[in-house]
């Protein structure tokens, strides 16, 4: 190619992966069009055969590079709350230092004294909190990924386990997520008769008669109804044409591997239709880029040359092909597509619109088939225009669509097919539990309104007692406004169904008003959604509700939505692993969500909250002790405790019991699954709010001041009152107080919690023996010393324990009656 002198024209680099414009120009002036079918994008796997390639784009000009976006770094709401509390702690530290300076007096170099106090009280800032939380997040991720009840969960983002416990809205795809993306042929409608997959033997009988394999039979069965009654030759021929359309108009390639016959296609819908045609007696023998070969029920091979193919696109919503039968030379144009497109291209009929609605209400995906026989002159004229349009270097797509439109008219309506997308296992039960847990579920799909609505009802996304409000074709601001005003009258009790056109109008012109209304809806179904619209919905919903949004999908078209949501969940499916790889969590099926949210999310959020409170309290209480000590001893900026035991306080003395709280469980997995309503209490976000922080501050000030003041007064005699003994009593009481507070917080004891408590006490006792300059061995093991520790510890812990008991008695948590 390089030495031939020929040249290749390629369009400028752009993001669009479903389109390509280029020309191959020979030395003699001949021009051949290059389109999408001539391209292999980077990372493409060639399924069969060989390809000779010319590299057109490299580096940053590649489609994959141009489409690559830097995913945003997700930070959970829990982390934001902890950051806010950390800022409050810094303010509190500043205030405590200022109070000491104020009581001492603003004389001399008081600002130096302020910084001394500031450094002495710096234990208020929980430096170890970040380390503890990161280790806890890693532990939660390990708990999730090693759950024996739900294998194959992959945690790709270890920063977000707590967010699973406070989700308010769940955005879900339909095909492959709520459904299995496994298509099963259900109905074939010919206008005068309806055939179902249950009566395949009778269909084969009709097909055999149509192709001359058997003589016509007069038998009929209840699953088939005919407008004229009985079976006629006309019906046989209708079925013949419909089955041929199913067997010929597709992109399915049959593959034989180890004696197994499999199919490869761009869409599972096409495979279902081809399999149905084969079950009816028309076998797809082979399909290449230039010909299609099928075997009739008589055993005759029917070979068709592909004249031109019009691939399916999301914009066109149809797929067409012109075939020339080798035996007769007759050219036939087959076209299949969505009923909204095909209705304007087929000849007048009085049944298509009604039957499409009927099939959609049954939850079936519909396709309309039509054909038109072309005479040789028409084919020749069309190909001349088509080849000219294909070589256009500007506006090629528009030119090709215009030429294609010249034959997409006056089509003979052949058939209407209905294919069922089977629901995922336990989808109904899962959606019901999530709904009872307080989640509002939005289904965003590319399917038509009727199909999406039916799936919403059959999957129990919309309860049968709820009414459905549908907004379609609201392309103008006035129409969209009228629909929205009607819906707002009863938004809390109506499930909203909106199509992509109307949704875009609301996003562009009424975003505030629209999301304020639909946020109250029990469920929302958005049909004919583009990937961009899905991501926009996730972003707008976060912005206007300020709530946690989770998104789940299985295909590449869901990646934008998954990355835009607070928590992205992917399912590896038949469309690939793009969604799974881009998500924060990868799960095998939709039903796993219930355990992920109701159990793992609950535990992670609860445990992180308790862990954070104890780490904050641990730093606060020792700062308060230091503050009281400084105030008692004439505002001297002297540390109350030795440096070695201060290092041990945040590590070996208290770290293990506090961190072991990540093993605590307030309820059992069975209770969490049986009573999903318990999840609603977590959605209120009260575990790390300002009120809980102020309670921590109050407890720390009470216990810290109590420990220090009592340690002074119980030692008030000549024998014991030394700073060394004061430090030993206060610090021992402090460690015991922390261990007791941790023990009282535990709901379900784990053996590691017991080990942590025992090890902490052992390490402290060992420190007493090792640190001679800190602990006076002649005094510390006497009864006089021990009773002083007991008194200080009891006065420090009893009021707090009593308050906890009274709160649980008169204001018990929602789960208290179930445990």
mmCIF file of N, CA and C in Angstrom, residues 29 32 52 75 239 255 257 295 329 425 482 517 521 570 608 620 650 672 694 729 765 787:
data_model
loop_
_atom_site.group_PDB
_atom_site.id
_atom_site.type_symbol
_atom_site.label_atom_id
_atom_site.label_comp_id
_atom_site.label_asym_id
_atom_site.label_seq_id
_atom_site.Cartn_x
_atom_site.Cartn_y
_atom_site.Cartn_z
ATOM 1 N N UNK A 29 -7.314 8.085 -9.803
ATOM 2 C CA UNK A 29 -8.438 8.960 -9.516
ATOM 3 C C UNK A 29 -9.653 8.253 -8.943
ATOM 4 N N UNK A 32 -12.716 5.243 -3.123
ATOM 5 C CA UNK A 32 -13.521 4.265 -2.395
ATOM 6 C C UNK A 32 -13.774 4.782 -0.987
ATOM 7 N N UNK A 52 -5.687 -6.376 7.416
ATOM 8 C CA UNK A 52 -4.529 -5.588 7.020
ATOM 9 C C UNK A 52 -4.847 -4.141 7.349
ATOM 10 N N UNK A 75 -15.272 11.878 47.563
ATOM 11 C CA UNK A 75 -15.104 12.016 49.008
ATOM 12 C C UNK A 75 -16.483 11.874 49.630
ATOM 13 N N UNK A 239 -46.215 -15.833 6.972
ATOM 14 C CA UNK A 239 -45.248 -16.367 7.921
ATOM 15 C C UNK A 239 -43.896 -16.621 7.245
ATOM 16 N N UNK A 255 -21.091 -19.335 14.758
ATOM 17 C CA UNK A 255 -19.734 -19.831 14.985
ATOM 18 C C UNK A 255 -19.817 -21.254 15.506
ATOM 19 N N UNK A 257 -17.748 -24.095 17.361
ATOM 20 C CA UNK A 257 -16.567 -24.345 18.174
ATOM 21 C C UNK A 257 -16.757 -25.647 18.936
ATOM 22 N N UNK A 295 -30.822 -22.035 5.282
ATOM 23 C CA UNK A 295 -31.357 -23.311 4.824
ATOM 24 C C UNK A 295 -32.849 -23.357 5.115
ATOM 25 N N UNK A 329 -32.076 -13.446 -8.726
ATOM 26 C CA UNK A 329 -31.580 -12.109 -9.037
ATOM 27 C C UNK A 329 -32.454 -11.001 -8.506
ATOM 28 N N UNK A 425 -32.679 -12.554 39.019
ATOM 29 C CA UNK A 425 -33.222 -13.269 40.177
ATOM 30 C C UNK A 425 -33.405 -12.338 41.374
ATOM 31 N N UNK A 482 -46.852 22.764 31.662
ATOM 32 C CA UNK A 482 -48.214 22.285 31.935
ATOM 33 C C UNK A 482 -48.180 20.896 32.572
ATOM 34 N N UNK A 517 -39.932 18.794 42.543
ATOM 35 C CA UNK A 517 -41.172 18.010 42.506
ATOM 36 C C UNK A 517 -40.890 16.513 42.501
ATOM 37 N N UNK A 521 -41.307 12.060 44.634
ATOM 38 C CA UNK A 521 -41.987 10.930 44.015
ATOM 39 C C UNK A 521 -41.503 9.616 44.600
ATOM 40 N N UNK A 570 -21.225 -1.309 39.830
ATOM 41 C CA UNK A 570 -21.237 -1.907 38.497
ATOM 42 C C UNK A 570 -21.503 -3.393 38.546
ATOM 43 N N UNK A 608 -17.790 3.502 61.934
ATOM 44 C CA UNK A 608 -16.969 4.693 61.708
ATOM 45 C C UNK A 608 -17.384 5.814 62.653
ATOM 46 N N UNK A 620 -9.732 14.791 73.553
ATOM 47 C CA UNK A 620 -10.335 15.878 74.312
ATOM 48 C C UNK A 620 -10.121 15.714 75.812
ATOM 49 N N UNK A 650 -2.030 6.894 73.354
ATOM 50 C CA UNK A 650 -2.696 6.871 72.046
ATOM 51 C C UNK A 650 -2.369 5.619 71.252
ATOM 52 N N UNK A 672 -31.400 -7.236 60.083
ATOM 53 C CA UNK A 672 -31.199 -6.180 59.079
ATOM 54 C C UNK A 672 -31.943 -6.506 57.791
ATOM 55 N N UNK A 694 -21.131 17.851 70.513
ATOM 56 C CA UNK A 694 -21.240 18.588 71.763
ATOM 57 C C UNK A 694 -21.374 17.643 72.957
ATOM 58 N N UNK A 729 -2.026 8.575 89.595
ATOM 59 C CA UNK A 729 -3.451 8.372 89.865
ATOM 60 C C UNK A 729 -4.295 8.849 88.694
ATOM 61 N N UNK A 765 0.211 -2.440 82.746
ATOM 62 C CA UNK A 765 0.877 -3.003 83.927
ATOM 63 C C UNK A 765 2.368 -3.194 83.656
ATOM 64 N N UNK A 787 -7.446 2.362 96.222
ATOM 65 C CA UNK A 787 -8.798 2.869 96.481
ATOM 66 C C UNK A 787 -8.967 4.259 95.912
#
